[in-house]
Amino acid sequence: MTAPLLACSGLTMRFGGLVALDGLDIAVERGTTIGLVGPNGSGKTTFFNVLTGLYRPSAGAAALADEDIFAKSPQAIGRAGVARTFQHCRLMLDQSVFDNIALGALRHRHLGLAAQFFRRRRLREEIDALVDQVRQLANRFNPAIATALFEPAGSFTMIDRRRIEICRALIANPRLLLLDEPSAGMTPEETRRLMDDLLEFRRESPDLAVILVEHEMDVIRRVSNRCIVLNFGRKIFEGSFEALIEDRDVQTAYLGSGH
Ligand SMILES: Nc1ncnc2c1ncn2[C@@H]1O[C@H](COP(=O)(O)OP(=O)(O)O)[C@@H](O)[C@H]1O
Ligand SMILES: [Mg+2]
């Protein structure tokens, strides 16, 4: 049996007296989309922050394809194949779509700009290749983005900005994609279209694993293969969407006791 792509055990994150993650055991197999839900403040974003090396966990371990994640810098975690989007838009709105997406590739790549300054042809070729790569990726989400790569990101609609953010995460060719509330600020119709894109992308990249944090239960039902529910940093449920909506602990966490 091969190890899961991501294996976390006993993952714990304390902020002073507050326990944001409390002994989490989570495994994610290749090609699986996990729907991660839980009330506000239950630790979903903290889980992503720990997995991407932004925070050092107080206890516990996490391995990506059997390699210890926490031995690596955030940059090395990115190179090892973990990419994310943020809950709040992190695009540079006055910069071009290309600059925004290319950043996702350049963060992890050594272009050796200083050395290459004197080898302009090689640099030119590398930039041309990157433009092609960005254009092809953007085209998979929306051809209208691919044909306007040098327009400022701020000139696009909300859904296209989300697409650009997802492209920035995908350009580094990750093995594990972490999406933090991609539907935030969008209409239900925009959300539905963005999820169509995601499902299409998943079909073409069958090995990619995704953890999707989302409040919209319709979205969770449509895209996830398995659901995990956090409450006060603890995993209170793991299973199918059908089992999730029937689960008493989950209902209590969302609605309070008495329901
Ligand atoms: N950097 C931090 N410093 C102190 N407390 C934090 C920090 N980040 C998150 N928290 C706390 O950890 C808990 C979990 O937060 P978060 O992971 O953002 O929840 P969620 O994404 O599920 O809404 C919250 O109580 C939050 O206030
Ligand atoms: Mg959050």
PDB file of C-alpha atoms and ligand atoms in Angstrom:
ATOM      1  CA  MET A   1       0.000   0.000   0.000  1.00  0.00           C
ATOM      2  CA  THR A   2       1.405   3.410  -0.907  1.00  0.00           C
ATOM      3  CA  ALA A   3       1.366   6.232   1.623  1.00  0.00           C
ATOM      4  CA  PRO A   4      -1.264   8.950   1.174  1.00  0.00           C
ATOM      5  CA  LEU A   5      -0.051  12.151  -0.477  1.00  0.00           C
ATOM      6  CA  LEU A   6      -0.598  14.115   2.733  1.00  0.00           C
ATOM      7  CA  ALA A   7      -0.514  12.544   6.172  1.00  0.00           C
ATOM      8  CA  CYS A   8      -0.952  14.708   9.288  1.00  0.00           C
ATOM      9  CA  SER A   9      -0.896  13.290  12.774  1.00  0.00           C
ATOM     10  CA  GLY A  10      -1.547  14.990  16.064  1.00  0.00           C
ATOM     11  CA  LEU A  11      -1.300  18.391  14.409  1.00  0.00           C
ATOM     12  CA  THR A  12      -1.672  21.034  17.114  1.00  0.00           C
ATOM     13  CA  MET A  13      -1.400  24.816  16.920  1.00  0.00           C
ATOM     14  CA  ARG A  14      -1.650  26.985  20.017  1.00  0.00           C
ATOM     15  CA  PHE A  15      -1.773  30.763  20.059  1.00  0.00           C
ATOM     16  CA  GLY A  16      -1.065  31.518  23.710  1.00  0.00           C
ATOM     17  CA  GLY A  17      -3.921  29.857  25.562  1.00  0.00           C
ATOM     18  CA  LEU A  18      -6.028  29.341  22.443  1.00  0.00           C
ATOM     19  CA  VAL A  19      -5.894  25.934  20.788  1.00  0.00           C
ATOM     20  CA  ALA A  20      -6.579  26.594  17.093  1.00  0.00           C
ATOM     21  CA  LEU A  21      -5.718  23.044  15.963  1.00  0.00           C
ATOM     22  CA  ASP A  22      -6.146  20.244  18.419  1.00  0.00           C
ATOM     23  CA  GLY A  23      -4.476  16.913  17.591  1.00  0.00           C
ATOM     24  CA  LEU A  24      -5.607  16.667  13.971  1.00  0.00           C
ATOM     25  CA  ASP A  25      -5.136  13.389  12.124  1.00  0.00           C
ATOM     26  CA  ILE A  26      -5.855  13.947   8.438  1.00  0.00           C
ATOM     27  CA  ALA A  27      -4.813  11.913   5.415  1.00  0.00           C
ATOM     28  CA  VAL A  28      -5.404  12.928   1.797  1.00  0.00           C
ATOM     29  CA  GLU A  29      -4.855  10.538  -1.098  1.00  0.00           C
ATOM     30  CA  ARG A  30      -3.759  11.560  -4.592  1.00  0.00           C
ATOM     31  CA  GLY A  31      -6.633  12.577  -6.823  1.00  0.00           C
ATOM     32  CA  THR A  32      -8.971  13.269  -3.919  1.00  0.00           C
ATOM     33  CA  THR A  33     -10.911  16.437  -3.188  1.00  0.00           C
ATOM     34  CA  ILE A  34     -11.611  16.992   0.488  1.00  0.00           C
ATOM     35  CA  GLY A  35     -14.365  19.400   1.486  1.00  0.00           C
ATOM     36  CA  LEU A  36     -13.201  21.031   4.720  1.00  0.00           C
ATOM     37  CA  VAL A  37     -15.968  22.729   6.665  1.00  0.00           C
ATOM     38  CA  GLY A  38     -16.545  24.079  10.150  1.00  0.00           C
ATOM     39  CA  PRO A  39     -17.905  27.170  11.917  1.00  0.00           C
ATOM     40  CA  ASN A  40     -15.938  30.430  11.832  1.00  0.00           C
ATOM     41  CA  GLY A  41     -12.809  30.197  13.933  1.00  0.00           C
ATOM     42  CA  SER A  42     -12.700  26.389  13.849  1.00  0.00           C
ATOM     43  CA  GLY A  43      -9.124  26.348  12.498  1.00  0.00           C
ATOM     44  CA  LYS A  44      -9.538  25.850   8.735  1.00  0.00           C
ATOM     45  CA  THR A  45      -7.298  28.726   7.655  1.00  0.00           C
ATOM     46  CA  THR A  46      -4.819  27.917  10.429  1.00  0.00           C
ATOM     47  CA  PHE A  47      -4.585  24.378   9.027  1.00  0.00           C
ATOM     48  CA  PHE A  48      -3.571  25.868   5.644  1.00  0.00           C
ATOM     49  CA  ASN A  49      -1.162  28.297   7.312  1.00  0.00           C
ATOM     50  CA  VAL A  50       0.557  25.413   9.084  1.00  0.00           C
ATOM     51  CA  LEU A  51       0.662  23.189   5.987  1.00  0.00           C
ATOM     52  CA  THR A  52       2.289  25.942   3.923  1.00  0.00           C
ATOM     53  CA  GLY A  53       4.902  26.708   6.573  1.00  0.00           C
ATOM     54  CA  LEU A  54       3.528  30.127   7.520  1.00  0.00           C
ATOM     55  CA  TYR A  55       3.153  28.933  11.117  1.00  0.00           C
ATOM     56  CA  ARG A  56       5.203  26.325  12.949  1.00  0.00           C
ATOM     57  CA  PRO A  57       2.871  23.870  14.674  1.00  0.00           C
ATOM     58  CA  SER A  58       3.094  23.492  18.463  1.00  0.00           C
ATOM     59  CA  ALA A  59       3.016  19.694  18.101  1.00  0.00           C
ATOM     60  CA  GLY A  60       2.381  16.970  15.578  1.00  0.00           C
ATOM     61  CA  ALA A  61       3.748  15.898  12.226  1.00  0.00           C
ATOM     62  CA  ALA A  62       2.845  16.244   8.565  1.00  0.00           C
ATOM     63  CA  ALA A  63       4.329  14.455   5.590  1.00  0.00           C
ATOM     64  CA  LEU A  64       3.879  15.099   1.893  1.00  0.00           C
ATOM     65  CA  ALA A  65       4.643  11.903  -0.021  1.00  0.00           C
ATOM     66  CA  ASP A  66       6.553  10.644   3.032  1.00  0.00           C
ATOM     67  CA  GLU A  67       8.686  13.798   3.321  1.00  0.00           C
ATOM     68  CA  ASP A  68       8.523  15.802   6.533  1.00  0.00           C
ATOM     69  CA  ILE A  69       6.832  19.108   5.696  1.00  0.00           C
ATOM     70  CA  PHE A  70       7.951  20.965   8.800  1.00  0.00           C
ATOM     71  CA  ALA A  71      11.641  20.402   8.067  1.00  0.00           C
ATOM     72  CA  LYS A  72      11.190  22.653   5.030  1.00  0.00           C
ATOM     73  CA  SER A  73      10.986  26.422   4.523  1.00  0.00           C
ATOM     74  CA  PRO A  74       7.729  27.819   3.071  1.00  0.00           C
ATOM     75  CA  GLN A  75       9.531  28.120  -0.299  1.00  0.00           C
ATOM     76  CA  ALA A  76      10.677  24.494  -0.160  1.00  0.00           C
ATOM     77  CA  ILE A  77       7.146  23.382   0.768  1.00  0.00           C
ATOM     78  CA  GLY A  78       5.970  25.182  -2.379  1.00  0.00           C
ATOM     79  CA  ARG A  79       8.624  23.419  -4.460  1.00  0.00           C
ATOM     80  CA  ALA A  80       7.601  20.098  -2.912  1.00  0.00           C
ATOM     81  CA  GLY A  81       4.118  20.641  -4.341  1.00  0.00           C
ATOM     82  CA  VAL A  82       1.819  22.501  -1.931  1.00  0.00           C
ATOM     83  CA  ALA A  83       0.046  25.585  -3.325  1.00  0.00           C
ATOM     84  CA  ARG A  84      -2.785  27.671  -1.950  1.00  0.00           C
ATOM     85  CA  THR A  85      -5.177  30.527  -2.459  1.00  0.00           C
ATOM     86  CA  PHE A  86      -6.157  32.960   0.294  1.00  0.00           C
ATOM     87  CA  GLN A  87      -9.513  33.715   1.842  1.00  0.00           C
ATOM     88  CA  HIS A  88      -9.105  37.401   0.962  1.00  0.00           C
ATOM     89  CA  CYS A  89      -7.991  38.480  -2.501  1.00  0.00           C
ATOM     90  CA  ARG A  90      -4.205  38.694  -2.657  1.00  0.00           C
ATOM     91  CA  LEU A  91      -3.849  39.883  -6.223  1.00  0.00           C
ATOM     92  CA  MET A  92      -1.809  42.961  -7.086  1.00  0.00           C
ATOM     93  CA  LEU A  93      -4.724  44.674  -8.793  1.00  0.00           C
ATOM     94  CA  ASP A  94      -2.677  47.310 -10.625  1.00  0.00           C
ATOM     95  CA  GLN A  95      -0.261  44.704 -11.994  1.00  0.00           C
ATOM     96  CA  SER A  96      -0.939  42.614 -15.084  1.00  0.00           C
ATOM     97  CA  VAL A  97      -2.568  39.203 -15.047  1.00  0.00           C
ATOM     98  CA  PHE A  98       0.745  37.808 -16.292  1.00  0.00           C
ATOM     99  CA  ASP A  99       2.738  39.351 -13.443  1.00  0.00           C
ATOM    100  CA  ASN A 100       0.269  38.007 -10.895  1.00  0.00           C
ATOM    101  CA  ILE A 101       0.268  34.466 -12.239  1.00  0.00           C
ATOM    102  CA  ALA A 102       3.989  34.354 -13.053  1.00  0.00           C
ATOM    103  CA  LEU A 103       4.723  35.204  -9.442  1.00  0.00           C
ATOM    104  CA  GLY A 104       3.405  31.753  -8.543  1.00  0.00           C
ATOM    105  CA  ALA A 105       6.095  30.185 -10.740  1.00  0.00           C
ATOM    106  CA  LEU A 106       8.963  32.548  -9.939  1.00  0.00           C
ATOM    107  CA  ARG A 107       8.509  32.184  -6.186  1.00  0.00           C
ATOM    108  CA  HIS A 108       9.801  28.631  -6.464  1.00  0.00           C
ATOM    109  CA  ARG A 109      12.128  28.829  -9.431  1.00  0.00           C
ATOM    110  CA  HIS A 110      15.709  29.999  -9.691  1.00  0.00           C
ATOM    111  CA  LEU A 111      15.826  32.014 -12.880  1.00  0.00           C
ATOM    112  CA  GLY A 112      19.289  33.211 -11.961  1.00  0.00           C
ATOM    113  CA  LEU A 113      18.466  36.682 -13.209  1.00  0.00           C
ATOM    114  CA  ALA A 114      21.778  38.279 -12.297  1.00  0.00           C
ATOM    115  CA  ALA A 115      23.839  35.712 -14.167  1.00  0.00           C
ATOM    116  CA  GLN A 116      21.478  35.742 -17.081  1.00  0.00           C
ATOM    117  CA  PHE A 117      21.549  39.483 -17.437  1.00  0.00           C
ATOM    118  CA  PHE A 118      24.486  38.975 -19.779  1.00  0.00           C
ATOM    119  CA  ARG A 119      22.802  36.152 -21.632  1.00  0.00           C
ATOM    120  CA  ARG A 120      19.772  37.984 -22.849  1.00  0.00           C
ATOM    121  CA  ARG A 121      18.722  35.438 -25.408  1.00  0.00           C
ATOM    122  CA  ARG A 122      18.390  32.690 -22.847  1.00  0.00           C
ATOM    123  CA  LEU A 123      16.448  35.014 -20.528  1.00  0.00           C
ATOM    124  CA  ARG A 124      14.192  36.065 -23.397  1.00  0.00           C
ATOM    125  CA  GLU A 125      13.469  32.385 -24.176  1.00  0.00           C
ATOM    126  CA  GLU A 126      12.667  31.619 -20.575  1.00  0.00           C
ATOM    127  CA  ILE A 127      10.264  34.557 -20.366  1.00  0.00           C
ATOM    128  CA  ASP A 128       8.608  33.586 -23.655  1.00  0.00           C
ATOM    129  CA  ALA A 129       8.150  30.029 -22.352  1.00  0.00           C
ATOM    130  CA  LEU A 130       6.625  31.371 -19.150  1.00  0.00           C
ATOM    131  CA  VAL A 131       4.217  33.611 -21.103  1.00  0.00           C
ATOM    132  CA  ASP A 132       3.113  30.553 -23.105  1.00  0.00           C
ATOM    133  CA  GLN A 133       2.662  28.519 -19.952  1.00  0.00           C
ATOM    134  CA  VAL A 134       0.629  31.272 -18.255  1.00  0.00           C
ATOM    135  CA  ARG A 135      -1.482  31.768 -21.382  1.00  0.00           C
ATOM    136  CA  GLN A 136      -2.287  28.057 -21.684  1.00  0.00           C
ATOM    137  CA  LEU A 137      -3.243  27.775 -18.035  1.00  0.00           C
ATOM    138  CA  ALA A 138      -5.422  30.916 -18.091  1.00  0.00           C
ATOM    139  CA  ASN A 139      -7.078  29.633 -21.260  1.00  0.00           C
ATOM    140  CA  ARG A 140      -8.253  26.537 -19.399  1.00  0.00           C
ATOM    141  CA  PHE A 141     -10.183  28.801 -17.032  1.00  0.00           C
ATOM    142  CA  ASN A 142     -11.335  31.577 -19.337  1.00  0.00           C
ATOM    143  CA  PRO A 143     -10.056  32.371 -22.863  1.00  0.00           C
ATOM    144  CA  ALA A 144     -10.910  36.044 -22.220  1.00  0.00           C
ATOM    145  CA  ILE A 145      -8.211  36.112 -19.518  1.00  0.00           C
ATOM    146  CA  ALA A 146      -5.677  34.417 -21.794  1.00  0.00           C
ATOM    147  CA  THR A 147      -6.146  37.056 -24.489  1.00  0.00           C
ATOM    148  CA  ALA A 148      -5.717  39.936 -22.035  1.00  0.00           C
ATOM    149  CA  LEU A 149      -2.648  38.771 -20.112  1.00  0.00           C
ATOM    150  CA  PHE A 150      -1.123  42.221 -19.925  1.00  0.00           C
ATOM    151  CA  GLU A 151      -4.222  44.012 -18.657  1.00  0.00           C
ATOM    152  CA  PRO A 152      -4.260  44.891 -14.951  1.00  0.00           C
ATOM    153  CA  ALA A 153      -5.830  42.181 -12.770  1.00  0.00           C
ATOM    154  CA  GLY A 154      -8.077  44.865 -11.262  1.00  0.00           C
ATOM    155  CA  SER A 155      -9.898  45.333 -14.576  1.00  0.00           C
ATOM    156  CA  PHE A 156     -11.434  41.846 -14.276  1.00  0.00           C
ATOM    157  CA  THR A 157     -14.661  40.735 -12.606  1.00  0.00           C
ATOM    158  CA  MET A 158     -14.663  38.958  -9.245  1.00  0.00           C
ATOM    159  CA  ILE A 159     -14.901  35.489 -10.751  1.00  0.00           C
ATOM    160  CA  ASP A 160     -12.009  36.154 -13.139  1.00  0.00           C
ATOM    161  CA  ARG A 161      -9.909  37.492 -10.254  1.00  0.00           C
ATOM    162  CA  ARG A 162     -10.558  34.218  -8.424  1.00  0.00           C
ATOM    163  CA  ARG A 163      -9.584  32.328 -11.561  1.00  0.00           C
ATOM    164  CA  ILE A 164      -6.360  34.357 -11.751  1.00  0.00           C
ATOM    165  CA  GLU A 165      -5.611  33.542  -8.112  1.00  0.00           C
ATOM    166  CA  ILE A 166      -6.197  29.845  -8.743  1.00  0.00           C
ATOM    167  CA  CYS A 167      -3.943  30.003 -11.822  1.00  0.00           C
ATOM    168  CA  ARG A 168      -1.231  31.591  -9.680  1.00  0.00           C
ATOM    169  CA  ALA A 169      -1.436  28.574  -7.380  1.00  0.00           C
ATOM    170  CA  LEU A 170      -1.552  26.086 -10.253  1.00  0.00           C
ATOM    171  CA  ILE A 171       1.296  27.511 -12.339  1.00  0.00           C
ATOM    172  CA  ALA A 172       3.820  25.836 -10.016  1.00  0.00           C
ATOM    173  CA  ASN A 173       2.218  22.480 -10.892  1.00  0.00           C
ATOM    174  CA  PRO A 174       1.316  21.508  -7.310  1.00  0.00           C
ATOM    175  CA  ARG A 175       0.438  18.046  -6.040  1.00  0.00           C
ATOM    176  CA  LEU A 176      -1.789  19.468  -3.315  1.00  0.00           C
ATOM    177  CA  LEU A 177      -3.960  22.544  -3.878  1.00  0.00           C
ATOM    178  CA  LEU A 178      -5.446  24.339  -0.864  1.00  0.00           C
ATOM    179  CA  LEU A 179      -8.424  26.575  -1.656  1.00  0.00           C
ATOM    180  CA  ASP A 180      -9.584  28.869   1.147  1.00  0.00           C
ATOM    181  CA  GLU A 181     -13.222  29.895   0.576  1.00  0.00           C
ATOM    182  CA  PRO A 182     -12.943  30.532  -3.165  1.00  0.00           C
ATOM    183  CA  SER A 183     -16.633  31.487  -3.360  1.00  0.00           C
ATOM    184  CA  ALA A 184     -16.282  34.390  -0.890  1.00  0.00           C
ATOM    185  CA  GLY A 185     -17.735  37.579  -2.372  1.00  0.00           C
ATOM    186  CA  MET A 186     -19.217  35.851  -5.406  1.00  0.00           C
ATOM    187  CA  THR A 187     -22.811  35.282  -6.477  1.00  0.00           C
ATOM    188  CA  PRO A 188     -24.176  31.696  -6.424  1.00  0.00           C
ATOM    189  CA  GLU A 189     -24.069  31.692 -10.232  1.00  0.00           C
ATOM    190  CA  GLU A 190     -20.398  32.800 -10.301  1.00  0.00           C
ATOM    191  CA  THR A 191     -19.611  30.161  -7.684  1.00  0.00           C
ATOM    192  CA  ARG A 192     -21.277  27.499  -9.787  1.00  0.00           C
ATOM    193  CA  ARG A 193     -19.192  28.502 -12.822  1.00  0.00           C
ATOM    194  CA  LEU A 194     -15.961  28.555 -10.827  1.00  0.00           C
ATOM    195  CA  MET A 195     -16.711  25.067  -9.534  1.00  0.00           C
ATOM    196  CA  ASP A 196     -17.407  23.899 -13.124  1.00  0.00           C
ATOM    197  CA  ASP A 197     -13.879  25.122 -13.949  1.00  0.00           C
ATOM    198  CA  LEU A 198     -12.415  23.345 -10.964  1.00  0.00           C
ATOM    199  CA  LEU A 199     -14.166  20.065 -11.791  1.00  0.00           C
ATOM    200  CA  GLU A 200     -12.966  20.315 -15.388  1.00  0.00           C
ATOM    201  CA  PHE A 201      -9.408  20.994 -14.247  1.00  0.00           C
ATOM    202  CA  ARG A 202      -9.572  18.038 -11.866  1.00  0.00           C
ATOM    203  CA  ARG A 203     -10.665  15.725 -14.685  1.00  0.00           C
ATOM    204  CA  GLU A 204      -7.597  16.712 -16.682  1.00  0.00           C
ATOM    205  CA  SER A 205      -5.232  16.427 -13.697  1.00  0.00           C
ATOM    206  CA  PRO A 206      -6.377  13.204 -12.061  1.00  0.00           C
ATOM    207  CA  ASP A 207      -3.508  13.019  -9.546  1.00  0.00           C
ATOM    208  CA  LEU A 208      -4.012  16.492  -8.086  1.00  0.00           C
ATOM    209  CA  ALA A 209      -5.321  16.463  -4.516  1.00  0.00           C
ATOM    210  CA  VAL A 210      -7.445  19.414  -3.362  1.00  0.00           C
ATOM    211  CA  ILE A 211      -8.575  20.598   0.053  1.00  0.00           C
ATOM    212  CA  LEU A 212     -11.454  23.000  -0.380  1.00  0.00           C
ATOM    213  CA  VAL A 213     -12.616  25.189   2.514  1.00  0.00           C
ATOM    214  CA  GLU A 214     -16.161  26.253   1.787  1.00  0.00           C
ATOM    215  CA  HIS A 215     -19.317  27.372   3.543  1.00  0.00           C
ATOM    216  CA  GLU A 216     -21.675  26.666   0.664  1.00  0.00           C
ATOM    217  CA  MET A 217     -22.945  23.144   1.232  1.00  0.00           C
ATOM    218  CA  ASP A 218     -24.025  22.850  -2.420  1.00  0.00           C
ATOM    219  CA  VAL A 219     -20.431  23.427  -3.461  1.00  0.00           C
ATOM    220  CA  ILE A 220     -19.144  20.872  -0.964  1.00  0.00           C
ATOM    221  CA  ARG A 221     -21.655  18.314  -2.197  1.00  0.00           C
ATOM    222  CA  ARG A 222     -20.712  18.873  -5.834  1.00  0.00           C
ATOM    223  CA  VAL A 223     -16.929  18.871  -5.634  1.00  0.00           C
ATOM    224  CA  SER A 224     -15.776  16.798  -2.710  1.00  0.00           C
ATOM    225  CA  ASN A 225     -15.054  13.083  -2.606  1.00  0.00           C
ATOM    226  CA  ARG A 226     -14.947  13.187   1.185  1.00  0.00           C
ATOM    227  CA  CYS A 227     -15.790  15.749   3.861  1.00  0.00           C
ATOM    228  CA  ILE A 228     -14.033  16.702   7.079  1.00  0.00           C
ATOM    229  CA  VAL A 229     -15.600  18.929   9.736  1.00  0.00           C
ATOM    230  CA  LEU A 230     -13.588  20.926  12.270  1.00  0.00           C
ATOM    231  CA  ASN A 231     -14.919  22.436  15.456  1.00  0.00           C
ATOM    232  CA  PHE A 232     -12.638  24.274  17.893  1.00  0.00           C
ATOM    233  CA  GLY A 233      -9.644  22.845  16.017  1.00  0.00           C
ATOM    234  CA  ARG A 234     -10.790  19.269  16.427  1.00  0.00           C
ATOM    235  CA  LYS A 235     -11.936  16.888  13.710  1.00  0.00           C
ATOM    236  CA  ILE A 236     -15.505  16.036  14.661  1.00  0.00           C
ATOM    237  CA  PHE A 237     -16.520  14.288  11.437  1.00  0.00           C
ATOM    238  CA  GLU A 238     -15.030  12.576   8.412  1.00  0.00           C
ATOM    239  CA  GLY A 239     -17.070  10.846   5.736  1.00  0.00           C
ATOM    240  CA  SER A 240     -19.415  11.319   2.812  1.00  0.00           C
ATOM    241  CA  PHE A 241     -21.525  14.430   2.261  1.00  0.00           C
ATOM    242  CA  GLU A 242     -24.675  12.364   2.775  1.00  0.00           C
ATOM    243  CA  ALA A 243     -23.411  11.210   6.172  1.00  0.00           C
ATOM    244  CA  LEU A 244     -22.288  14.737   7.053  1.00  0.00           C
ATOM    245  CA  ILE A 245     -25.724  16.298   6.760  1.00  0.00           C
ATOM    246  CA  GLU A 246     -27.198  13.555   8.947  1.00  0.00           C
ATOM    247  CA  ASP A 247     -24.497  13.782  11.608  1.00  0.00           C
ATOM    248  CA  ARG A 248     -25.656  14.923  15.072  1.00  0.00           C
ATOM    249  CA  ASP A 249     -22.280  16.317  16.183  1.00  0.00           C
ATOM    250  CA  VAL A 250     -22.063  18.407  13.018  1.00  0.00           C
ATOM    251  CA  GLN A 251     -25.587  19.730  13.484  1.00  0.00           C
ATOM    252  CA  THR A 252     -24.795  20.677  17.069  1.00  0.00           C
ATOM    253  CA  ALA A 253     -21.548  22.414  16.058  1.00  0.00           C
ATOM    254  CA  TYR A 254     -23.364  24.513  13.464  1.00  0.00           C
ATOM    255  CA  LEU A 255     -26.635  25.170  15.222  1.00  0.00           C
ATOM    256  CA  GLY A 256     -25.694  24.941  18.887  1.00  0.00           C
ATOM    257  CA  SER A 257     -27.098  22.327  21.229  1.00  0.00           C
ATOM    258  CA  GLY A 258     -30.861  21.940  21.506  1.00  0.00           C
ATOM    259  CA  HIS A 259     -31.394  21.486  17.729  1.00  0.00           C
TER     260      HIS A 259
HETATM  261  N1  LIG B   1      -2.052  34.468  14.141  1.00  0.00           N
HETATM  262  C1  LIG B   1      -2.978  34.215  15.087  1.00  0.00           C
HETATM  263  N2  LIG B   1      -2.818  34.648  16.351  1.00  0.00           N
HETATM  264  C2  LIG B   1      -3.737  34.384  17.309  1.00  0.00           C
HETATM  265  N3  LIG B   1      -4.878  33.691  17.095  1.00  0.00           N
HETATM  266  C3  LIG B   1      -5.091  33.241  15.850  1.00  0.00           C
HETATM  267  C4  LIG B   1      -4.165  33.482  14.780  1.00  0.00           C
HETATM  268  N4  LIG B   1      -4.657  32.897  13.632  1.00  0.00           N
HETATM  269  C5  LIG B   1      -5.824  32.337  13.997  1.00  0.00           C
HETATM  270  N5  LIG B   1      -6.093  32.535  15.299  1.00  0.00           N
HETATM  271  C6  LIG B   1      -7.261  32.040  16.042  1.00  0.00           C
HETATM  272  O1  LIG B   1      -7.366  30.654  15.771  1.00  0.00           O
HETATM  273  C7  LIG B   1      -8.727  30.270  15.643  1.00  0.00           C
HETATM  274  C8  LIG B   1      -8.926  29.624  14.317  1.00  0.00           C
HETATM  275  O2  LIG B   1      -8.877  30.630  13.310  1.00  0.00           O
HETATM  276  P1  LIG B   1      -8.982  30.311  11.769  1.00  0.00           P
HETATM  277  O3  LIG B   1      -8.045  29.217  11.444  1.00  0.00           O
HETATM  278  O4  LIG B   1      -8.792  31.589  11.037  1.00  0.00           O
HETATM  279  O5  LIG B   1     -10.490  29.811  11.629  1.00  0.00           O
HETATM  280  P2  LIG B   1     -11.391  29.553  10.347  1.00  0.00           P
HETATM  281  O6  LIG B   1     -10.538  29.719   9.128  1.00  0.00           O
HETATM  282  O7  LIG B   1     -11.915  28.158  10.518  1.00  0.00           O
HETATM  283  O8  LIG B   1     -12.496  30.552  10.406  1.00  0.00           O
HETATM  284  C9  LIG B   1      -9.552  31.527  15.864  1.00  0.00           C
HETATM  285  O9  LIG B   1      -9.964  31.565  17.208  1.00  0.00           O
HETATM  286  C10 LIG B   1      -8.576  32.638  15.548  1.00  0.00           C
HETATM  287  O10 LIG B   1      -8.892  33.803  16.242  1.00  0.00           O
HETATM  288 MG    MG B   2     -10.725  30.992   7.496  1.00  0.00          MG
END
